[in-house]
Protein backbone atom coordinates (compact mmCIF):
# COMPACT_ATOMS: atom_id res chain seq x y z
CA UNK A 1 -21.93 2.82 48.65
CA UNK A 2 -21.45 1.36 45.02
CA UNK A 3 -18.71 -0.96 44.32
CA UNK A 4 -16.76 1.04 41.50
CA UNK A 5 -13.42 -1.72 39.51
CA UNK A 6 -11.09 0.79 38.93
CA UNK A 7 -9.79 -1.70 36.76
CA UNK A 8 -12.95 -1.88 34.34
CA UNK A 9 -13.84 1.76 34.58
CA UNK A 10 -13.60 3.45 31.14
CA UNK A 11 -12.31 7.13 31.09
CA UNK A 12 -12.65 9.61 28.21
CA UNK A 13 -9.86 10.92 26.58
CA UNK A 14 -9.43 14.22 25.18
CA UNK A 15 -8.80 14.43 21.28
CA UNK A 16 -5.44 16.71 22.21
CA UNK A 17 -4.55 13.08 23.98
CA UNK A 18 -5.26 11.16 21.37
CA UNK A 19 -3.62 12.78 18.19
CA UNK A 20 -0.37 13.39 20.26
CA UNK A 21 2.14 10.96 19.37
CA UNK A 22 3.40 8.81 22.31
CA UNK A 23 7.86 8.33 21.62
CA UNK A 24 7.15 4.94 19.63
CA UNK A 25 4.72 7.02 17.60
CA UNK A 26 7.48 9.78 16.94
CA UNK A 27 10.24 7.31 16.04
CA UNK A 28 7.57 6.23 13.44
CA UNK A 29 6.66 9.60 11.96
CA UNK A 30 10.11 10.82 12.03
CA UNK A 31 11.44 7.29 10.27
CA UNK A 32 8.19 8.27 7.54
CA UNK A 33 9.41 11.51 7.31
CA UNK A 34 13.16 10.24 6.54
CA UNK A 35 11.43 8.18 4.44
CA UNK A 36 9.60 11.32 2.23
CA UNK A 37 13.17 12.95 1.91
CA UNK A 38 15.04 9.78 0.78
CA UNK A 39 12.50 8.71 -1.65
CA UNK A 40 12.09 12.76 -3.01
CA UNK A 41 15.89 11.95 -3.73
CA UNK A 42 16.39 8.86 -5.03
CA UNK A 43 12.97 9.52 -7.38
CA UNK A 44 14.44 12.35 -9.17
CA UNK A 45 18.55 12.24 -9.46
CA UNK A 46 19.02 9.99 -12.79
CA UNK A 47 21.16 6.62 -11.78
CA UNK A 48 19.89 6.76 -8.23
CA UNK A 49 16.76 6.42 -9.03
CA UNK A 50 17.52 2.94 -9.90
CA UNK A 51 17.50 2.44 -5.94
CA UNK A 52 13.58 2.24 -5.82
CA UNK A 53 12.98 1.33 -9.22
CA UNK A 54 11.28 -1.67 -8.05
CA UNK A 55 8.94 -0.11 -5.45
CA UNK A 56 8.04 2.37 -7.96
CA UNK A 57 6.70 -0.51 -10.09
CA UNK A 58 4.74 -1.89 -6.76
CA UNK A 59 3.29 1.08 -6.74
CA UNK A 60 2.32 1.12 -10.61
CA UNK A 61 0.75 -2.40 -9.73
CA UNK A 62 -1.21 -0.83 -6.74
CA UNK A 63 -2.38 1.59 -9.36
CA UNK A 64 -3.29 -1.41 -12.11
CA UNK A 65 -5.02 -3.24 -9.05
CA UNK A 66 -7.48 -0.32 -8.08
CA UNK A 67 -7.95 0.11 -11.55
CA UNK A 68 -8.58 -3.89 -11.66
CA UNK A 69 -10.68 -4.05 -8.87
CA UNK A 70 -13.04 -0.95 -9.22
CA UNK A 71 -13.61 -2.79 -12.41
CA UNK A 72 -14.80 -6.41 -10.77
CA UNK A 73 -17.33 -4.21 -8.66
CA UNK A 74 -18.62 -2.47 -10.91
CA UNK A 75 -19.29 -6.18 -13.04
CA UNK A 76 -16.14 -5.56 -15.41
CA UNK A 77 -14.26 -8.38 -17.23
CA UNK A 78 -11.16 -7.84 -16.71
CA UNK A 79 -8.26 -9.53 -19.27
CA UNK A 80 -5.37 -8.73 -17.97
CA UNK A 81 -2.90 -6.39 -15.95
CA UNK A 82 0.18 -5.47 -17.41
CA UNK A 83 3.40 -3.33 -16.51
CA UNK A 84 6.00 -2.28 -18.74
CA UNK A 85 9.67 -1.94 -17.28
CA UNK A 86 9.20 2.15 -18.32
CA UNK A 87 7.06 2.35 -15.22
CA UNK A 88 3.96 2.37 -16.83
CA UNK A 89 0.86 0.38 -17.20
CA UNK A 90 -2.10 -1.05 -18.44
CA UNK A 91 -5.43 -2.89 -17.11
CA UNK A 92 -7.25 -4.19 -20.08
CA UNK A 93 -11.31 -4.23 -19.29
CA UNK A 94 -14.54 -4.39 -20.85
CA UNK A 95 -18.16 -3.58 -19.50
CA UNK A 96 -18.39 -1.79 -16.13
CA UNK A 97 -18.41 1.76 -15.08
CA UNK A 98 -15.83 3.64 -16.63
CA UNK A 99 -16.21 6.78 -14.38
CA UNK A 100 -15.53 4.65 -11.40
CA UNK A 101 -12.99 2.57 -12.59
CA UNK A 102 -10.91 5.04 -14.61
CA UNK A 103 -10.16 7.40 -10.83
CA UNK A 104 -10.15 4.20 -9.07
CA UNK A 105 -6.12 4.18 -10.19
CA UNK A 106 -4.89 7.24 -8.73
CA UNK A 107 -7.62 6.92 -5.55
CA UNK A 108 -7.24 3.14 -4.93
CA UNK A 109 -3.56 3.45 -4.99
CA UNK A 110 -3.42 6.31 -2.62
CA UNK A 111 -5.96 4.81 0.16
CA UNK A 112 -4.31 1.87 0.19
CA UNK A 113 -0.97 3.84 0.72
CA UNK A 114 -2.90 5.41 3.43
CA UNK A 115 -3.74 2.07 5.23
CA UNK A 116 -0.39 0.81 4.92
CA UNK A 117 0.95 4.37 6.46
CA UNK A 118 -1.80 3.37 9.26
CA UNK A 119 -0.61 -0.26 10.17
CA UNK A 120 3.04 0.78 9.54
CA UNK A 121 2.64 2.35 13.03
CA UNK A 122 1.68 -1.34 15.00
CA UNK A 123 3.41 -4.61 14.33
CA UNK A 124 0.75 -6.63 14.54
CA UNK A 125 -1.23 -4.27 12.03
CA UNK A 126 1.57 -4.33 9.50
CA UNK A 127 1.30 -8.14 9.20
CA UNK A 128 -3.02 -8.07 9.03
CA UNK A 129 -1.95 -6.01 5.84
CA UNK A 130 0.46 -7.73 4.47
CA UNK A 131 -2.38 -10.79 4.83
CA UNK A 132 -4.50 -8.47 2.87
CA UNK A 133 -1.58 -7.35 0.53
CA UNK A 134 -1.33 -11.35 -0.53
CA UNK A 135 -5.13 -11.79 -1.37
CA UNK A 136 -4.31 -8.45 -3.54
CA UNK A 137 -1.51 -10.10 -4.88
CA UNK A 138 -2.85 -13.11 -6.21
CA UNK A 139 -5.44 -11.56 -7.92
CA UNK A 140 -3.05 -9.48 -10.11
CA UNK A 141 -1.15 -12.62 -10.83
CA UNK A 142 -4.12 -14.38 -12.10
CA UNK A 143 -4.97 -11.21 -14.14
CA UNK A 144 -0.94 -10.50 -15.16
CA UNK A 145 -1.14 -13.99 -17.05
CA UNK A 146 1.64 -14.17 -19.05
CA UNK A 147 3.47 -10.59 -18.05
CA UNK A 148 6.57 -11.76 -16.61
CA UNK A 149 7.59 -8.27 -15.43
CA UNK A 150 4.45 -8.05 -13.27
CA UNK A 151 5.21 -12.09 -11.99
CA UNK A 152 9.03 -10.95 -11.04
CA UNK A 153 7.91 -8.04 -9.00
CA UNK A 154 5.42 -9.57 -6.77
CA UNK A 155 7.16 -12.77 -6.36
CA UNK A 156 9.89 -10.47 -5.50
CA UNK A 157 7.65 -8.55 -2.64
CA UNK A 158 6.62 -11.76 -1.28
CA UNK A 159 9.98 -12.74 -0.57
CA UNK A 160 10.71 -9.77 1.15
CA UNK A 161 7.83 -9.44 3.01
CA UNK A 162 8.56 -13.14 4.04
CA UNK A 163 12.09 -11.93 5.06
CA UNK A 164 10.97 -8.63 7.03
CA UNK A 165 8.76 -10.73 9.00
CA UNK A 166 11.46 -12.91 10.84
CA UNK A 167 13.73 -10.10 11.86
CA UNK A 168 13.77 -8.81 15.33
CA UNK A 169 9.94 -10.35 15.80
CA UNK A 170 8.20 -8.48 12.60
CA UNK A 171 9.30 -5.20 13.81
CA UNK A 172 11.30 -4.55 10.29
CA UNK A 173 8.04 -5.45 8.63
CA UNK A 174 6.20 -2.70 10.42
CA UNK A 175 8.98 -0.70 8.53
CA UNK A 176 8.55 -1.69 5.58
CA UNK A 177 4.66 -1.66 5.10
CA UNK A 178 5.24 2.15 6.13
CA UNK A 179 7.47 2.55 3.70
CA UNK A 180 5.73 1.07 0.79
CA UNK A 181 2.66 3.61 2.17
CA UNK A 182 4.34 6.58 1.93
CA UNK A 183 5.51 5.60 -1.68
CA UNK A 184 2.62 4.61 -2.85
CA UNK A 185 1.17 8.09 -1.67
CA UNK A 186 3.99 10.11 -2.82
CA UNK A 187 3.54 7.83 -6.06
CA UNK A 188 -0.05 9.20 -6.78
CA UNK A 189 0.93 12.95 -5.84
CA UNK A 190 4.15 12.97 -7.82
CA UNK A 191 2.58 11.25 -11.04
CA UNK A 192 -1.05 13.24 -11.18
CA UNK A 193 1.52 16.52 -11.26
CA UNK A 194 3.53 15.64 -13.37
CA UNK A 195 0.94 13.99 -15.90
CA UNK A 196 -2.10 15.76 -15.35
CA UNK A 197 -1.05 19.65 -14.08
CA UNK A 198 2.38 20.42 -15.21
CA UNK A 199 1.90 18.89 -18.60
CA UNK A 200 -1.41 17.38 -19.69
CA UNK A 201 -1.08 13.60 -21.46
CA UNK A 202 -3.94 12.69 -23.80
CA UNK A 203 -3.59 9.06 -22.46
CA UNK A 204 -3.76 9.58 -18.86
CA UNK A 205 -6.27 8.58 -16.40
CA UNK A 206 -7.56 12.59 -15.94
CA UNK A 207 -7.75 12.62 -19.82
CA UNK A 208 -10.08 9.38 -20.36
CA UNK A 209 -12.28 10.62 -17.20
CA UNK A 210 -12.30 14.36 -18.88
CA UNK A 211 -13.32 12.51 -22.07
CA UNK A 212 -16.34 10.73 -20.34
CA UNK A 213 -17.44 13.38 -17.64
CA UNK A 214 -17.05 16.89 -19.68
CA UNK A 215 -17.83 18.98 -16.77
CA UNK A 216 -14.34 19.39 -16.53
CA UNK A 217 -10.56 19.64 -18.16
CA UNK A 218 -8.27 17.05 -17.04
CA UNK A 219 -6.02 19.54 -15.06
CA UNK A 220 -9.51 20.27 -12.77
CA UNK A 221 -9.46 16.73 -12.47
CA UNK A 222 -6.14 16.29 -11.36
CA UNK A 223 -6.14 18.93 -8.80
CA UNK A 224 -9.05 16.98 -7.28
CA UNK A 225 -7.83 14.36 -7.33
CA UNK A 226 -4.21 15.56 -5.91
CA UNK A 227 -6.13 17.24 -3.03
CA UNK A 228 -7.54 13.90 -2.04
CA UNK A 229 -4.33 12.01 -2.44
CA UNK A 230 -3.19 14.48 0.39
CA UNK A 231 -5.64 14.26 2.37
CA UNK A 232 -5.55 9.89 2.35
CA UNK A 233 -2.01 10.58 3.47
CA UNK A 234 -2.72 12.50 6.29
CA UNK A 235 -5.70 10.73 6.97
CA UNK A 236 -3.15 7.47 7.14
CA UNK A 237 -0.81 9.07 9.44
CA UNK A 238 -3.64 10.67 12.05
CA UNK A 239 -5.83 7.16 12.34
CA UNK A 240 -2.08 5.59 12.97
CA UNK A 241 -1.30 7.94 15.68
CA UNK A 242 -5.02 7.58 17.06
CA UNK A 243 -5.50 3.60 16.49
CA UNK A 244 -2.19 2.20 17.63
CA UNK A 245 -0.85 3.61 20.99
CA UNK A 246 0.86 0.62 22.22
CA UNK A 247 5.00 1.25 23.00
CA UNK A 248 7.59 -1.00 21.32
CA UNK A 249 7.69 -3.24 24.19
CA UNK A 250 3.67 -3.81 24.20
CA UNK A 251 4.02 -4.32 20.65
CA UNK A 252 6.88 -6.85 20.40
CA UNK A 253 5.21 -8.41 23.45
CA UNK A 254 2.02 -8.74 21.27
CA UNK A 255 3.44 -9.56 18.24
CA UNK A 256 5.02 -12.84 19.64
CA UNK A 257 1.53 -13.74 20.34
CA UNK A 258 -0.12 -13.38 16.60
CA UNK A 259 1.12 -14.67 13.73
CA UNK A 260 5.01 -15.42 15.57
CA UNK A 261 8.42 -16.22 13.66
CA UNK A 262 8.99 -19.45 14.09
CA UNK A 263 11.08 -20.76 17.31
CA UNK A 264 9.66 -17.47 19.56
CA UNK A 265 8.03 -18.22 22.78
CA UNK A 266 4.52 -17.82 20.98
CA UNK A 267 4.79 -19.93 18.08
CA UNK A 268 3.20 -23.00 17.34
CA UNK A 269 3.73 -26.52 15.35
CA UNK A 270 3.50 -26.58 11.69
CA UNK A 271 4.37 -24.19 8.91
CA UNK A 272 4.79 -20.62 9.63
CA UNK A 273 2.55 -18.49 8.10
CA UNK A 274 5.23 -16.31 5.97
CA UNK A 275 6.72 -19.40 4.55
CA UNK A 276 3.02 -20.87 3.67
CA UNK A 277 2.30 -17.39 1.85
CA UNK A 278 4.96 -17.70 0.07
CA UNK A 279 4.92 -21.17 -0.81
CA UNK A 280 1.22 -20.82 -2.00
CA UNK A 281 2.08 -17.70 -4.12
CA UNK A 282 4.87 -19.79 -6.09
CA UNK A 283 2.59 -22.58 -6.73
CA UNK A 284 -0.19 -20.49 -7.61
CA UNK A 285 2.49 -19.12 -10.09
CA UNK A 286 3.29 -22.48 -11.66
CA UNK A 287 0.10 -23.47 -11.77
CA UNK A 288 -0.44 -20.81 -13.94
CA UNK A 289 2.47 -20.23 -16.02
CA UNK A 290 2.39 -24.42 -16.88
């Protein structure tokens, strides 16, 4: 008779299984959906809306990045990134494909809100990202140049990042990367509405790619482009629920194994990798601005 590890053996799992949220997972979907409410609020009551003011200009940046970087791919030369404290802004680029680069802002903006929604459900996810987010980060400073608005804001989101990742073991950080998803999503889906379907603006994004394609009006373009949005969101939210089913003790048990605050059990000598982020971002920043 065959020797059979019980230990070893892999068993399927039914998709029901898998897309039903374990209690960790509903804490996190019911924080994101406090999340959707409070930021619906604060958005669009005048004064409040002062509350987010600077995550709404992260999320212009994410916009000016995928507009940045959908430029570099396509063999672009980029100039420069800049935001304007009116919440707007502008990538400056010649060459490349325009018809890539010009939906890259709206698209880029909202699947990278849709990966953040993802690792905002694991700890140890939510600080691979914010790895990623730093990279990200450090290219728009080298493209900002002299924008001091755009310098202020990430050196800002560094800090806090930094700041999120010592509390209670990086479990605030998972937090906050969800939250910065679900405004960068609600970000694209608020602003194509408003600029492309309730009210069409000659300079928007839709515009330029109506412009360039002519198959169809900017409003077409928009709706397409807000059904996608919609379905990254979702998208984030389901591969969350499917990729990460650890609880919040197998994730703060893993967490002070990768990447640990300094002075946990799992840390090790020299300078903890938050602090070195941001210490590298700063000097990157002098070194520019000198």
């Amino acid at each position: 008779m065959p020797f059979v590890d019980d230990q070893h053996y892999l068993y399927p799992r039914s998709a029901s299984s898998d897309l039903t949220p374990n209690d960790t997972q509903k804490v996190t979907l019911i924080v994101a959906g406090c999340y959707v409410i409070a930021i619906a609020i604060l958005w669009h009551v005048p004064f409040l809306s002062w509350i987010i003011y600077p995550f709404k200009l992260l999320t212009v940046g994410f916009h000016e990045m995928s507009h940045a970087i959908a430029g570099m791919l396509t063999c672009a030369t980029i100039h420069s990134i800049e935001l304007d404290p009116d919440e707007g802004g502008e990538t400056r680029m010649s060459g490349g494909i325009p018809w890539i680069s010009l939906p890259a802002g709206y698209l880029g903006s909202s699947f990278i809100g849709a990966c953040l929604i993802a690792c905002g459900f694991d700890t140890n996810a939510s600080k691979v990202a914010c790895l990623v987010l730093a990279v990200f980060f450090l290219f728009t400073l080298w493209w900002a140049k002299k924008n001091w608005l755009s310098w202020v804001l990430i050196l800002g989101m560094s800090g806090l990042i930094v700041m999120f990742w010592f509390i209670d073991g990086g479990v605030a950080l998972r937090y906050f990367v969800l939250f910065m998803g679900v405004m960068s999503d609600l970000y694209v889906i608020w602003d194509v509405i408003d600029d492309t379907i309730e009210r069409k603006v000659n300079n928007s994004d839709a515009s330029a790619f109506a412009r360039i394609c002519g198959c169809f009006p900017s409003q077409v373009w928009g709706v397409i482009w807000l059904i996608i949005a919609i379905i990254f969101f979702g998208a984030g939210v389901l591969v969350g629920i499917v990729a990460f089913k650890e609880s919040a003790a197998q994730q703060q048990q893993d967490a002070s194994h990768f990447l640990p605050v300094p002075g946990s059990s799992g840390a090790g000598p020299g300078v903890p990798i938050p602090t070195f982020l941001l210490i590298t971002v700063t000097a990157f920043a002098w070194d520019i601005l000198a």
